[in-house]
Tab-separated table of C-alpha atoms and ligand atoms in Angstrom:
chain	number	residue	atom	x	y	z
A	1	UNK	CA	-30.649	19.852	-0.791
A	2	UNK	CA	-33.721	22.003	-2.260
A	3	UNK	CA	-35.767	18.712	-2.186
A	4	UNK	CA	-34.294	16.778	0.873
A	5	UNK	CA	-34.027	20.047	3.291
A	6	UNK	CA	-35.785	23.222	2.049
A	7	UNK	CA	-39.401	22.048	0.290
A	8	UNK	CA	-40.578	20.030	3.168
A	9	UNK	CA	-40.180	23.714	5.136
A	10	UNK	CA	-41.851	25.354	2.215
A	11	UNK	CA	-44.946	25.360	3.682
A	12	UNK	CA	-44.221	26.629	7.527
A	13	UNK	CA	-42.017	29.345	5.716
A	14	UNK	CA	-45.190	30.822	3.974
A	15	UNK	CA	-47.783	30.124	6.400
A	16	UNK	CA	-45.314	31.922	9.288
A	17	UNK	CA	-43.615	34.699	6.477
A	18	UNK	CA	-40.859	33.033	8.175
A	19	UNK	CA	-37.202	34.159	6.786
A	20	UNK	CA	-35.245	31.142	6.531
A	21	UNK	CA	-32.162	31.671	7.589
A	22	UNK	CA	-30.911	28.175	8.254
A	23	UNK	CA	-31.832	27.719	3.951
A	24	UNK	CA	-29.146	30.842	3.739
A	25	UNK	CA	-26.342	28.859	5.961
A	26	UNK	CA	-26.934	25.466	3.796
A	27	UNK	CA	-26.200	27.557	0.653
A	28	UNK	CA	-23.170	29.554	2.035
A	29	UNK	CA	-22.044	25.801	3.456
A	30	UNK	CA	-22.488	24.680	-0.211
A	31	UNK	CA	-20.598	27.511	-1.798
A	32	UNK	CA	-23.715	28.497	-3.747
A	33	UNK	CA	-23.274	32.120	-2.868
A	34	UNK	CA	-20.490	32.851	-4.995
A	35	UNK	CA	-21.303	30.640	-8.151
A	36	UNK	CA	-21.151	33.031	-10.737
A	37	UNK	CA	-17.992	35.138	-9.732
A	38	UNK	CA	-13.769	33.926	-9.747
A	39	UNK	CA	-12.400	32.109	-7.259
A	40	UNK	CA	-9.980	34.915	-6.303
A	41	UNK	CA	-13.190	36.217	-4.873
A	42	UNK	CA	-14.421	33.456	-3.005
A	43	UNK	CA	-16.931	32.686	-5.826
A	44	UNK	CA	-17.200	29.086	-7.715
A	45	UNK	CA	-16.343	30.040	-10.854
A	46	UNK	CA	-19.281	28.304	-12.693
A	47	UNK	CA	-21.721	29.939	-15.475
A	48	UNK	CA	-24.504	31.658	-15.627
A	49	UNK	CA	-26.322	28.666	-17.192
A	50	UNK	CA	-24.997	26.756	-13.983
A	51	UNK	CA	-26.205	29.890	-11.838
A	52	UNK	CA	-30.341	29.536	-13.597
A	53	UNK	CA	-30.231	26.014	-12.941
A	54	UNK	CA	-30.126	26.491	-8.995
A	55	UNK	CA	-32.073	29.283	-8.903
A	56	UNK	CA	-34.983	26.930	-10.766
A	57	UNK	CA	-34.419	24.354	-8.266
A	58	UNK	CA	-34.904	26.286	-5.334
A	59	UNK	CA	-37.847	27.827	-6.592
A	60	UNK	CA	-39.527	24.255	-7.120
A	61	UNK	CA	-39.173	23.671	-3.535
A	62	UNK	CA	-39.413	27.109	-2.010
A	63	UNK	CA	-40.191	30.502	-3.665
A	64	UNK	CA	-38.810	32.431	-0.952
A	65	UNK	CA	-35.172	30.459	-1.053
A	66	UNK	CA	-35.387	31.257	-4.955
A	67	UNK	CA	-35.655	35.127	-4.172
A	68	UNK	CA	-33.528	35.457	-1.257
A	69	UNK	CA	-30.549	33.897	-3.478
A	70	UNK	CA	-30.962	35.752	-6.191
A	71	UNK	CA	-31.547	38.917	-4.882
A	72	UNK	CA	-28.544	38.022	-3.188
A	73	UNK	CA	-26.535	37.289	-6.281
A	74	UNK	CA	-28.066	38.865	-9.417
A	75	UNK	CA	-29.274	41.770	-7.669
A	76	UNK	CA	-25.996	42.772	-5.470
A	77	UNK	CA	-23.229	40.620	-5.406
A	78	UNK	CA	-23.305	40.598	-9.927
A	79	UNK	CA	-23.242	44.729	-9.661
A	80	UNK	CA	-20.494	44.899	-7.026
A	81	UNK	CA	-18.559	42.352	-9.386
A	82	UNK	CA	-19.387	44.411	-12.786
A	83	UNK	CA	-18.805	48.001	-11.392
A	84	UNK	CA	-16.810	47.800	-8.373
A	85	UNK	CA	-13.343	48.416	-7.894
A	86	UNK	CA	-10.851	45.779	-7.259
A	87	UNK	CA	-10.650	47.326	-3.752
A	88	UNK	CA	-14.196	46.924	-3.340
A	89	UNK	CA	-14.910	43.896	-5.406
A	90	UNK	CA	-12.568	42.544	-2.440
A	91	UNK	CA	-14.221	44.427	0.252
A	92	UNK	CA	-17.606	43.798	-0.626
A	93	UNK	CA	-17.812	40.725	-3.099
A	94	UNK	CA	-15.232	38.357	-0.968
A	95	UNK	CA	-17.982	38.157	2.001
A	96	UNK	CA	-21.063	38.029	-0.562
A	97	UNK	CA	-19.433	35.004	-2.677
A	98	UNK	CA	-18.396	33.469	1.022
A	99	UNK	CA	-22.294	33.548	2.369
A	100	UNK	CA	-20.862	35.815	5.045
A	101	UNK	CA	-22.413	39.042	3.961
A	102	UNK	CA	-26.160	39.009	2.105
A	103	UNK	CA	-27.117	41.598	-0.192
A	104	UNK	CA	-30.246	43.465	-1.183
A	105	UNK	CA	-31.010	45.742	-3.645
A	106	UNK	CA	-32.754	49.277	-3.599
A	107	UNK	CA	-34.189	50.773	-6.364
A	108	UNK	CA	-37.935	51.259	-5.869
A	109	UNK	CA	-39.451	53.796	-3.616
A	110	UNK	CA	-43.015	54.295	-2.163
A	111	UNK	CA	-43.828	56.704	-5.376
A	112	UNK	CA	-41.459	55.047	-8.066
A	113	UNK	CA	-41.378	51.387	-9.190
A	114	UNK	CA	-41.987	51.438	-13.622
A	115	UNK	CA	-40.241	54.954	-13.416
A	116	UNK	CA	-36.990	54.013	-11.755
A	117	UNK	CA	-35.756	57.399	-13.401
A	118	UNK	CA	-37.951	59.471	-11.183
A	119	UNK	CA	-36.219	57.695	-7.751
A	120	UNK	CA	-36.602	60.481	-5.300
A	121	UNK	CA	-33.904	59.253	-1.901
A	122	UNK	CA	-31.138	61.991	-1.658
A	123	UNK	CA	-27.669	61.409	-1.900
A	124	UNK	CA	-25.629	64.764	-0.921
A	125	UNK	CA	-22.124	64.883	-1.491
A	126	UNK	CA	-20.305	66.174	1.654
A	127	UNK	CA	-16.680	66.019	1.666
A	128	UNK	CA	-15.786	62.435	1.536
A	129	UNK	CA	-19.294	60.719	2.144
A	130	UNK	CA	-22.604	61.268	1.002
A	131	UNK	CA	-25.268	61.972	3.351
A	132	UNK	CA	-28.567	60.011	2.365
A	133	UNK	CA	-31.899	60.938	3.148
A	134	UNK	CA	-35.488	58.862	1.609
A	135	UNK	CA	-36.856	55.920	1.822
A	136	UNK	CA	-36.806	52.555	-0.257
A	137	UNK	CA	-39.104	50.300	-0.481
A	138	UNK	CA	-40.357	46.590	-1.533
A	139	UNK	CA	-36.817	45.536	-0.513
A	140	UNK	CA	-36.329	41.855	-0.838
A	141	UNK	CA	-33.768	40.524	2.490
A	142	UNK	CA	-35.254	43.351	3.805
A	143	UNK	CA	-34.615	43.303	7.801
A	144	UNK	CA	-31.876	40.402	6.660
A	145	UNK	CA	-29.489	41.184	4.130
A	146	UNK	CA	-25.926	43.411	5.476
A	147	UNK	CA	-25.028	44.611	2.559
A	148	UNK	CA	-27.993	47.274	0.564
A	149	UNK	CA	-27.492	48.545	-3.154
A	150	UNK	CA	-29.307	51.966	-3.218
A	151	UNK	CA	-30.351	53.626	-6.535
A	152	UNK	CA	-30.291	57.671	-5.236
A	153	UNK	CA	-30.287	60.551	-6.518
A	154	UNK	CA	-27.921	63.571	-6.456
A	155	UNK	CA	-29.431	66.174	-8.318
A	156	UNK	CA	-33.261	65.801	-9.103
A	157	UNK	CA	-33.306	68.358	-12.167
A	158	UNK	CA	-30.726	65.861	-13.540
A	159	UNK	CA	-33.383	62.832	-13.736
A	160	UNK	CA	-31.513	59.553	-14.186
A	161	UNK	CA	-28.289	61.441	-14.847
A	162	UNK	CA	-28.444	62.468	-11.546
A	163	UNK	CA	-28.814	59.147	-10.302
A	164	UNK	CA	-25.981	57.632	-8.211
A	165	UNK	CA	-25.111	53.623	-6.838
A	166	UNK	CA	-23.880	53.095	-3.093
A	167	UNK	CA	-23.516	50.199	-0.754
A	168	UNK	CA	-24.960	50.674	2.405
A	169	UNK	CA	-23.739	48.781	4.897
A	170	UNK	CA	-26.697	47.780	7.628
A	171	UNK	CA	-25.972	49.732	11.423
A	172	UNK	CA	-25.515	52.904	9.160
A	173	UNK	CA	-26.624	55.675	11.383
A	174	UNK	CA	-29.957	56.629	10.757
A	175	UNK	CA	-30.748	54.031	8.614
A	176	UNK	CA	-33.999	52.198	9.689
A	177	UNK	CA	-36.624	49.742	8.980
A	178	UNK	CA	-40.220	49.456	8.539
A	179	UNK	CA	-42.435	46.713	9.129
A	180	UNK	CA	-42.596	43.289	6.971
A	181	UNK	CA	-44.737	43.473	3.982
A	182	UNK	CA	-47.832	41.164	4.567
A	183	UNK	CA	-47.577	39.884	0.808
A	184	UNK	CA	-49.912	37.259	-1.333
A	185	UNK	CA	-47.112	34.856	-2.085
A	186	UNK	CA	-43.144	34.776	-1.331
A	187	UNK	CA	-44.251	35.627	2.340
A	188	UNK	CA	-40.485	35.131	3.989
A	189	UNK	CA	-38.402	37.073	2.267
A	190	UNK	CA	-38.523	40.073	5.024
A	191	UNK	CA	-39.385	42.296	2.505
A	192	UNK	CA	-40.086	45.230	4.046
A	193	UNK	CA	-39.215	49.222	3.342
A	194	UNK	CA	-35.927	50.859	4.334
A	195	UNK	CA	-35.509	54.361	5.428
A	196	UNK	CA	-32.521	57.101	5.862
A	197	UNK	CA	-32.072	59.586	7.740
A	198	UNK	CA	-29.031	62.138	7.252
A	199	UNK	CA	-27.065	58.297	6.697
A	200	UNK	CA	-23.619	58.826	6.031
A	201	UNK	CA	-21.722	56.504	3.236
A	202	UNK	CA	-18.275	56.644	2.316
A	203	UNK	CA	-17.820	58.068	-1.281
A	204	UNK	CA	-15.451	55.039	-1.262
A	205	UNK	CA	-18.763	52.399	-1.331
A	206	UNK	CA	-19.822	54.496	-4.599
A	207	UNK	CA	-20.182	51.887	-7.977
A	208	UNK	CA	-19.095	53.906	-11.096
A	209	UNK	CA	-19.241	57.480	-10.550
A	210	UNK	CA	-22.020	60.046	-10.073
A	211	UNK	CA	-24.016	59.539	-12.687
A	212	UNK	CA	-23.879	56.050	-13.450
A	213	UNK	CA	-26.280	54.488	-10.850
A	214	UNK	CA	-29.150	54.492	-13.602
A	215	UNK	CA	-26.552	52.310	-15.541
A	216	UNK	CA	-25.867	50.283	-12.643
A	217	UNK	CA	-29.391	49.664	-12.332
A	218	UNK	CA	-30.570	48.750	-15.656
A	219	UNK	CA	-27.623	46.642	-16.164
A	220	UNK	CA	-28.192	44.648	-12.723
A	221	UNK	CA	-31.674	44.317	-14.300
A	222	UNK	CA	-30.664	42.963	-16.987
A	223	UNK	CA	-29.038	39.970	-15.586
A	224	UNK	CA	-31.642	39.988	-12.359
A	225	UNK	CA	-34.709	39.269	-14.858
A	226	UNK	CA	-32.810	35.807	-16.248
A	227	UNK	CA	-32.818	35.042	-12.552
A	228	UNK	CA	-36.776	35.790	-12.073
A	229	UNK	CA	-36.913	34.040	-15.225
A	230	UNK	CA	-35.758	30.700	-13.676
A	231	UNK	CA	-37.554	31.188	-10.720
A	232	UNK	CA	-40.984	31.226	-12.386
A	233	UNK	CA	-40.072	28.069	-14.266
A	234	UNK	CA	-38.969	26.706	-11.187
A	235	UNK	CA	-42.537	27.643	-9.721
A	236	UNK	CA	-44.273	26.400	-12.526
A	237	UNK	CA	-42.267	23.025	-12.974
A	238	UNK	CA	-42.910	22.402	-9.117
A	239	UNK	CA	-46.514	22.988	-9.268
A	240	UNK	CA	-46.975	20.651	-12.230
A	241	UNK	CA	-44.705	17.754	-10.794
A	242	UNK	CA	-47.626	18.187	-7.771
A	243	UNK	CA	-50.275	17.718	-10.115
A	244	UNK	CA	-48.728	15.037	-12.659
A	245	UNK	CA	-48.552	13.226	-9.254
A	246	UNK	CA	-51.817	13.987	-8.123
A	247	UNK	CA	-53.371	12.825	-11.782
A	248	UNK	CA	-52.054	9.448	-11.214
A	249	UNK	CA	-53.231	8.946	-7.244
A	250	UNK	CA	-56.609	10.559	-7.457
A	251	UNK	CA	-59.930	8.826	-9.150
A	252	UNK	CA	-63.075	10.190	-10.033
A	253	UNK	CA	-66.268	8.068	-12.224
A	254	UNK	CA	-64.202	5.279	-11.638
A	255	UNK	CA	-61.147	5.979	-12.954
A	256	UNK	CA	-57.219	8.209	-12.156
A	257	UNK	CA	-57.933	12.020	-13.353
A	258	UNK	CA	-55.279	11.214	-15.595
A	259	UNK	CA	-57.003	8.882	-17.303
A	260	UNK	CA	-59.223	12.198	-18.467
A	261	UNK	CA	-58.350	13.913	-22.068
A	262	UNK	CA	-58.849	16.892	-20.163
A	263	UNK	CA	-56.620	16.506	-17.835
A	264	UNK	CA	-54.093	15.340	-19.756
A	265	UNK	CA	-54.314	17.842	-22.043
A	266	UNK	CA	-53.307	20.669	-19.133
A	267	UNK	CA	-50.832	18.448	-18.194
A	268	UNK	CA	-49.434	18.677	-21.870
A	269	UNK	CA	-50.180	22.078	-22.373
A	270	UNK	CA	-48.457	23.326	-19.577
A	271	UNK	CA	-45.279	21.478	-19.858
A	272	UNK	CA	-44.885	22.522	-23.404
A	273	UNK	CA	-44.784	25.760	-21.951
A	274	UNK	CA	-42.730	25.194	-18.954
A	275	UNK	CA	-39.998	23.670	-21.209
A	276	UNK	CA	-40.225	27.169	-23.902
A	277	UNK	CA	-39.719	29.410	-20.825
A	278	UNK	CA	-36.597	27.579	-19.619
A	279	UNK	CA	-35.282	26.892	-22.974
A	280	UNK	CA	-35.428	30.912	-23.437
A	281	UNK	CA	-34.385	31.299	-20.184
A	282	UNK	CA	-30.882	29.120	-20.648
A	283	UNK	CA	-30.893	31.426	-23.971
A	284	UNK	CA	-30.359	34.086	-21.697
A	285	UNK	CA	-28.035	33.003	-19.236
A	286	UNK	CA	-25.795	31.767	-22.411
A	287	UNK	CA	-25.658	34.845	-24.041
A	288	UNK	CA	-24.984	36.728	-20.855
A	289	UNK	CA	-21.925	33.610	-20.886
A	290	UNK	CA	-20.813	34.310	-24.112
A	291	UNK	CA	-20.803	38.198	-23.112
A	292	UNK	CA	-23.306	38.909	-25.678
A	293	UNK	CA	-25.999	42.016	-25.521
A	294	UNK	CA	-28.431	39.927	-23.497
A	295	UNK	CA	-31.485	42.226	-22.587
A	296	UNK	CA	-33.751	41.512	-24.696
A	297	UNK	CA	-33.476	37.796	-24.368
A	298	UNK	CA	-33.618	38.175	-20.651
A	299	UNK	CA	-37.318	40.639	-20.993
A	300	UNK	CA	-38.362	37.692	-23.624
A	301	UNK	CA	-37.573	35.050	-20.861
A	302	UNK	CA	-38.860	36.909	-17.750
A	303	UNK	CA	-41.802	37.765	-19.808
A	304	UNK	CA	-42.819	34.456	-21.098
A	305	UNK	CA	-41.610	32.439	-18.315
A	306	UNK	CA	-43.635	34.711	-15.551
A	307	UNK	CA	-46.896	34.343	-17.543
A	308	UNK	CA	-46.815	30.595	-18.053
A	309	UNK	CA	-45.912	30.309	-14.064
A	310	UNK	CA	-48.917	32.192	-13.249
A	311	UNK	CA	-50.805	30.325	-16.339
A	312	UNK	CA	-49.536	26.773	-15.315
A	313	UNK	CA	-50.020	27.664	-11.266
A	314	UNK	CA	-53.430	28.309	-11.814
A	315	UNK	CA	-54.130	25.380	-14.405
A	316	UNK	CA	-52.820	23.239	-11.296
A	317	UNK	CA	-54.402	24.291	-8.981
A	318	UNK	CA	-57.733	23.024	-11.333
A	319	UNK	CA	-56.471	19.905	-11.543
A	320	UNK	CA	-56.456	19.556	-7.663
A	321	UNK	CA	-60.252	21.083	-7.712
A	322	UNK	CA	-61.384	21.651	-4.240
A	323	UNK	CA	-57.805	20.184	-2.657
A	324	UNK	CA	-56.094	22.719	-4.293
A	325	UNK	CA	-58.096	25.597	-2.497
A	326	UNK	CA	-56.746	24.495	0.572
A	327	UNK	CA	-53.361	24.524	2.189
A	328	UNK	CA	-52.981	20.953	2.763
A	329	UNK	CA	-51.577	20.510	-0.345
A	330	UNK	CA	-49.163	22.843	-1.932
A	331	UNK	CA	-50.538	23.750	-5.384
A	332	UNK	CA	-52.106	26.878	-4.078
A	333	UNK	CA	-48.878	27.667	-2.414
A	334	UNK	CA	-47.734	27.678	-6.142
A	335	UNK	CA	-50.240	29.758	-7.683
A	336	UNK	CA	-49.624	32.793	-4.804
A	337	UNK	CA	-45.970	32.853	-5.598
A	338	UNK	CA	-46.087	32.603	-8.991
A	339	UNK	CA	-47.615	36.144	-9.300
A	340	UNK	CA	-44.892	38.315	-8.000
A	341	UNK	CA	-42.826	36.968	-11.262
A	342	UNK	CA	-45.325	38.884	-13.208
A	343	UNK	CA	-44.681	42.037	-11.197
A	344	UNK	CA	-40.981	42.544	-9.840
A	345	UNK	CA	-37.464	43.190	-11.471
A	346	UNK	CA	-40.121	45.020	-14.108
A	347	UNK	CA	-43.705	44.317	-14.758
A	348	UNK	CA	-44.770	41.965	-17.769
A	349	UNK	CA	-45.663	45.640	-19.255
A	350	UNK	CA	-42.323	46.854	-18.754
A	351	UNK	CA	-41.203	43.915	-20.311
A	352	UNK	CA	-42.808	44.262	-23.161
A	353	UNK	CA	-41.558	48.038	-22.930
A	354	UNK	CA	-38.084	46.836	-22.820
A	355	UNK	CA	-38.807	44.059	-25.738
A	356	UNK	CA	-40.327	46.806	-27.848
A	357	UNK	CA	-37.926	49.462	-28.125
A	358	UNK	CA	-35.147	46.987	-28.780
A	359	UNK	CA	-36.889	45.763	-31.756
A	360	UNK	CA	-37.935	49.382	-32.715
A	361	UNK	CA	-33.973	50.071	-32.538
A	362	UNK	CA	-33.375	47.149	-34.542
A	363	UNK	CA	-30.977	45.768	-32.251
B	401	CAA	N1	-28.489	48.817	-19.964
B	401	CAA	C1	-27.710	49.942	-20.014
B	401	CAA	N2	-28.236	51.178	-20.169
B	401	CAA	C2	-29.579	51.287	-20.288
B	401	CAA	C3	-30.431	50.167	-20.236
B	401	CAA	C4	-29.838	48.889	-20.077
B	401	CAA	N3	-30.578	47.783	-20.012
B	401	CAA	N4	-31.698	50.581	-20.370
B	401	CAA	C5	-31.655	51.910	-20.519
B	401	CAA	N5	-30.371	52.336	-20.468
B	401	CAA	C6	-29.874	53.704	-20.618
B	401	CAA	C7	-30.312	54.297	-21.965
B	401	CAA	O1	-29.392	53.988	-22.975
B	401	CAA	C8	-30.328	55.783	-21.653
B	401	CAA	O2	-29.006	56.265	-21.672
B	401	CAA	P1	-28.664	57.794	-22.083
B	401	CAA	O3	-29.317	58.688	-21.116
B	401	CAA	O4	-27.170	57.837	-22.030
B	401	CAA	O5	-29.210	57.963	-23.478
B	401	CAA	C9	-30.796	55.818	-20.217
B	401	CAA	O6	-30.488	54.543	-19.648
B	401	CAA	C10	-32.284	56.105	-20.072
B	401	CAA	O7	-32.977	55.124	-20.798
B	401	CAA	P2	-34.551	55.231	-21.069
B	401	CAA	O8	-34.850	56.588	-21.631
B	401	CAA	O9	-34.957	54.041	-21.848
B	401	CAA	O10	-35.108	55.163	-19.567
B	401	CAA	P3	-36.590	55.273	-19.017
B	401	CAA	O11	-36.617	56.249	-17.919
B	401	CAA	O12	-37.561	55.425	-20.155
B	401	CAA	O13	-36.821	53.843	-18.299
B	401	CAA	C11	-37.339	51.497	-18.152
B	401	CAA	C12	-36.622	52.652	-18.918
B	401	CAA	C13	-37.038	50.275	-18.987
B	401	CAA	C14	-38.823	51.709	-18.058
B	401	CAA	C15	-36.713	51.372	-16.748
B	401	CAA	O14	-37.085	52.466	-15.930
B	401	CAA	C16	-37.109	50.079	-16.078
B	401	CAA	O15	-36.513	49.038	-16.314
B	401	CAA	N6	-38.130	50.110	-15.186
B	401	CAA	C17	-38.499	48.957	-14.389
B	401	CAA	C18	-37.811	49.006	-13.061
B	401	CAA	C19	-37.716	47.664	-12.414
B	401	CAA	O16	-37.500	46.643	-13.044
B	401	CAA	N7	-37.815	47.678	-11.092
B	401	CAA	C20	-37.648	46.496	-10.339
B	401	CAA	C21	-37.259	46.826	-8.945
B	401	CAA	S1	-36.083	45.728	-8.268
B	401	CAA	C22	-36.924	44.363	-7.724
B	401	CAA	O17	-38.037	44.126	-8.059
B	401	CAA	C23	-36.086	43.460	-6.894
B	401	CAA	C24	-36.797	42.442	-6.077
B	401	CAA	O18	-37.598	42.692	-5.239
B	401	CAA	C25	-36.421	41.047	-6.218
């Protein structure tokens, strides 16, 4: 499906930061929506090993597909399913898993994205609903998704204790949207920034308690970055199956570019590399299986697998020399994608953060 129906789109996608919608209806028609969670929730049951695998493959043939699913599933649906209710797994998940419903997730704000802690959008407790007021932004689905996992915050002296987890469910009163980001790379996923004003939400649509939506977060990251993980090897395996093909099609002094040492050794170079970041990356997704602590092995593999996408993107796009400059062939495509994996669901520094103080903790 990624190959047959959503890479030869790829292209038009990016150059027209077209969302694809009709990509979205193939998965829900393939029951890819719901992979990770039980079948009493309309989910396919699989693993999370199963669940890295598809998200690679999509990102080999379209970036944007990658991030719309997983924002979809790691970043919404996977929360909903870990703290929710069984009233609102079954309110909330049932649709997600059935590709009726798409989520998005809100954590980042115009002056917060390291500091998640310091998330400024109001949520006042009124009776029965809180009233939200801020703005989100960087939201991936943006202008798409129906269902909206906002990060707010209750009581700002508080800091991340204060923090809080609601669904927002999109024709909210006062909730609004601004306009599409005009990104570098990923250009149709609608990301765009999401505002409130005075928005009401049932206390009912609140994950955990008050309190726990910095735990909510940082445990949706957890899983999210395994996701971004397979994305950027996705990215980079794509981009090098381009330019092995390229090496054995194109000549130059007489003879395939492949035929060069120097080509071949990028070509070996990078696919070492490609094959570490999954192999860390199923690492990941296996402990999160086994229901082992996984967050440092999902920093290690969103680290390492981010910089050898934007490593191996780059490397590719040499081996195309002027050709892959241009948009006629897709290498550059590639490169321009690849660097959001370096930059969202944490920066390679807060990676490195996260890496750190786990092995400072000795855990
Ligand atoms: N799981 C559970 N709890 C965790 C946790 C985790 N992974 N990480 C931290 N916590 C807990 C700590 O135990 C601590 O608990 P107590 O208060 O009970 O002691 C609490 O949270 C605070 O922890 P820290 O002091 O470590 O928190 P911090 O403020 O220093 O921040 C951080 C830590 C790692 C820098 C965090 O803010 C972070 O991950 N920042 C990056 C944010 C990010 O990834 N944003 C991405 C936006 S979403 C996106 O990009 C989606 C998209 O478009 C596709």
């Amino acid at each position: 499906m990624a190959e047959n129906e959503f890479a030869p789109k790829a292209a038009e996608v990016d150059q027209k930061h077209r969302f694809p919608r009709e990509n979205w209806n193939l998965l829900a028609a393939s029951d890819l929506c719901g992979l990770v969670f039980p079948e009493e929730y309309g989910g396919a049951g699989l693993d999370h090993v199963s669940y890295v695998i598809v998200v690679e493959e999509l990102a080999k043939a379209c970036a944007t597909t990658s991030v719309m699913y997983s924002a979809h599933v790691s970043l919404t649906a996977t929360p909903v399913y870990i703290f929710g209710t069984e009233e609102q797994r079954h309110k909330f998940l049932t649709p997600m898993c059935k590709g009726e419903k798409m989520g998005a997730f809100c954590l980042s704000e115009p002056g917060s994205g390291s500091d998640s802690a310091a998330a400024t959008c109001m949520a006042e407790l009124r009776g029965d609903q809180f009233i939200l007021n801020g703005s989100k932004n960087w939201i991936t689905n943006g202008i798409e998704a129906d269902y909206y996992l906002v990060i707010a915050q209750t009581e700002t002296s508080k800091k991340h204790k204060g923090l809080v987890a609601l669904i927002v469910e999109k024709g909210s009163p006062g909730f609004t949207f601004g306009k599409l980001e005009d990104k570098l790379g990923i250009r149709g996923s609608a990301t765009c920034q999401i505002m409130f004003e005075d928005t009401p939400v049932p206390k009912a649509n609140m994950l955990g308690d008050i309190g726990d939506g910095f735990k909510v977060a940082m445990v949706t990251l957890d899983g999210g970055r395994i996701g971004i993980a397979a994305q950027a090897v996705g990215i980079a395996q794509g981009a090098w199956n381009h330019a092995l093909r390229y090496s054995k099609e194109r000549k130059a002094f007489g003879k395939l570019i492949g035929e060069f040492q120097a080509i071949q050794h990028m070509l070996a170079d990078m696919q070492t590399e490609i094959d570490a970041a999954r192999l860390l990356t199923y690492h990941a997704a296996n402990g999160n299986d086994r229901g082992d602590k996984y967050g440092k092995d999902a920093a290690h593999a969103k680290l390492y697998a981010a910089e050898v996408a934007m490593r191996s993107t780059i490397k590719c796009v040499q081996i195309f020399g002027g050709y892959g400059y241009v948009t006629d062939y897709p290498v550059e495509r590639y490169m321009r994608d690849a660097k959001i994996t370096e930059i969202y669901e944490g920066t390679s520094e807060i990676q490195r953060l996260v890496i750190a103080n786990y092995l400072l903790k000795g855990t």
